[in-house]
CSV table of C-alpha atoms in Angstrom, one decimal:
chain,number,residue,atom,x,y,z
A,326,UNK,CA,0.9,-8.2,15.1
A,327,UNK,CA,1.4,-5.6,12.4
A,328,UNK,CA,-2.3,-4.7,12.4
A,329,UNK,CA,-2.9,-5.0,16.2
A,330,UNK,CA,-4.8,-2.0,17.6
A,331,UNK,CA,-2.2,-1.7,20.3
A,332,UNK,CA,0.8,0.4,19.2
A,333,UNK,CA,3.2,-1.6,21.3
A,334,UNK,CA,2.4,-4.8,19.4
A,335,UNK,CA,2.9,-3.0,16.0
A,336,UNK,CA,6.2,-1.5,17.3
A,337,UNK,CA,7.4,-5.1,18.2
A,338,UNK,CA,6.3,-6.3,14.8
A,339,UNK,CA,8.2,-3.5,13.1
A,340,UNK,CA,11.4,-4.6,14.9
A,341,UNK,CA,11.4,-8.0,13.2
A,342,UNK,CA,14.1,-8.6,10.6
A,343,UNK,CA,11.7,-11.0,8.9
A,344,UNK,CA,9.5,-8.2,7.5
A,345,UNK,CA,10.3,-9.1,3.9
A,346,UNK,CA,6.8,-9.7,2.8
A,347,UNK,CA,5.5,-6.8,0.7
A,348,UNK,CA,2.1,-6.9,2.3
A,349,UNK,CA,3.5,-6.7,5.8
A,350,UNK,CA,5.9,-3.9,4.7
A,351,UNK,CA,2.9,-2.0,3.3
A,352,UNK,CA,1.1,-2.2,6.6
A,353,UNK,CA,4.1,-1.1,8.6
A,354,UNK,CA,5.0,1.7,6.1
A,355,UNK,CA,1.5,3.2,6.5
A,356,UNK,CA,1.2,2.8,10.3
A,357,UNK,CA,-0.3,5.9,11.9
A,358,UNK,CA,2.4,5.9,14.6
A,359,UNK,CA,5.6,7.4,13.3
A,360,UNK,CA,7.6,5.3,15.8
A,361,UNK,CA,6.4,2.1,14.2
A,362,UNK,CA,7.4,3.4,10.7
A,363,UNK,CA,10.8,4.5,11.9
A,364,UNK,CA,11.4,1.2,13.7
A,365,UNK,CA,10.4,-0.6,10.5
A,366,UNK,CA,13.0,1.5,8.5
A,367,UNK,CA,15.7,0.8,11.1
A,368,UNK,CA,15.0,-3.0,11.0
A,369,UNK,CA,14.8,-3.9,7.3
A,370,UNK,CA,15.7,-2.5,3.9
A,371,UNK,CA,12.2,-1.6,2.6
A,372,UNK,CA,11.0,-2.6,-0.8
A,373,UNK,CA,10.1,-0.1,-3.5
A,374,UNK,CA,6.4,-0.3,-2.7
A,375,UNK,CA,7.0,0.4,1.0
A,376,UNK,CA,9.2,3.4,0.1
A,377,UNK,CA,6.6,4.8,-2.2
A,378,UNK,CA,4.0,4.5,0.6
A,379,UNK,CA,6.3,6.3,3.1
A,380,UNK,CA,7.2,9.0,0.5
A,381,UNK,CA,3.5,9.7,0.1
A,382,UNK,CA,2.8,9.4,3.8
A,383,UNK,CA,2.5,11.9,6.7
A,384,UNK,CA,5.7,11.1,8.6
A,385,UNK,CA,8.4,13.6,7.9
A,386,UNK,CA,11.1,11.9,9.9
A,387,UNK,CA,10.6,8.7,7.9
A,388,UNK,CA,10.8,10.6,4.6
A,389,UNK,CA,14.0,12.3,5.8
A,390,UNK,CA,15.4,8.9,6.7
A,391,UNK,CA,14.6,7.6,3.2
A,392,UNK,CA,16.1,10.7,1.6
A,393,UNK,CA,19.4,9.9,3.2
A,394,UNK,CA,19.5,6.4,1.7
A,395,UNK,CA,20.8,5.3,-1.7
A,396,UNK,CA,17.4,4.8,-3.2
A,397,UNK,CA,16.4,4.2,-6.8
A,398,UNK,CA,16.4,7.3,-9.0
A,399,UNK,CA,12.6,7.2,-9.5
A,400,UNK,CA,12.1,7.3,-5.7
A,401,UNK,CA,14.4,10.2,-5.2
A,402,UNK,CA,12.7,12.0,-8.1
A,403,UNK,CA,9.4,11.7,-6.1
A,404,UNK,CA,11.1,13.1,-3.0
A,405,UNK,CA,12.4,16.2,-4.9
A,406,UNK,CA,8.7,17.3,-4.9
A,407,UNK,CA,8.3,16.7,-1.1
A,408,UNK,CA,6.7,19.4,1.1
A,409,UNK,CA,9.6,19.3,3.5
A,410,UNK,CA,12.6,21.3,2.6
A,411,UNK,CA,15.1,18.8,4.2
A,412,UNK,CA,13.7,15.9,2.2
A,413,UNK,CA,13.8,17.9,-1.0
A,414,UNK,CA,17.3,19.1,-0.4
A,415,UNK,CA,18.7,15.7,0.5
A,416,UNK,CA,17.0,14.0,-2.5
A,417,UNK,CA,18.2,16.7,-4.9
A,418,UNK,CA,21.8,16.5,-3.6
A,419,UNK,CA,21.8,12.7,-4.1
A,420,UNK,CA,20.5,13.0,-7.7
A,421,UNK,CA,23.0,15.7,-8.5
A,422,UNK,CA,25.9,13.6,-7.1
A,423,UNK,CA,24.7,10.7,-9.3
A,424,UNK,CA,24.6,12.9,-12.3
A,425,UNK,CA,28.0,14.3,-11.6
A,426,UNK,CA,29.5,10.8,-11.1
A,427,UNK,CA,27.9,9.5,-14.3
A,428,UNK,CA,29.4,12.4,-16.2
A,429,UNK,CA,32.8,11.6,-14.8
A,430,UNK,CA,32.5,7.9,-15.8
A,431,UNK,CA,31.1,8.5,-19.3
A,432,UNK,CA,32.8,11.8,-20.1
A,433,UNK,CA,29.5,13.3,-21.0
């Protein structure tokens, strides 16, 4: 269903909470329809590979959604270079908050 030419089928596939397979996640993360990608993001916690594909993809709303999440530092670092101001700002804010918290914990 994730590769069906019909967007409705792909949308239904993206709703599945069983989308844990990295190959299926890659297909859904690179779908040309932004609604499919957003549904995928709202249905499962995507793996690193799927996040990287979305970060490099064309769907701004999906990148903004990821920027709001507690992602790995290396993924947020990629997002700091995004073409969208909101994505860059959110990712940078999260990185700065982490840096500040680390300094509080370590005293450095």
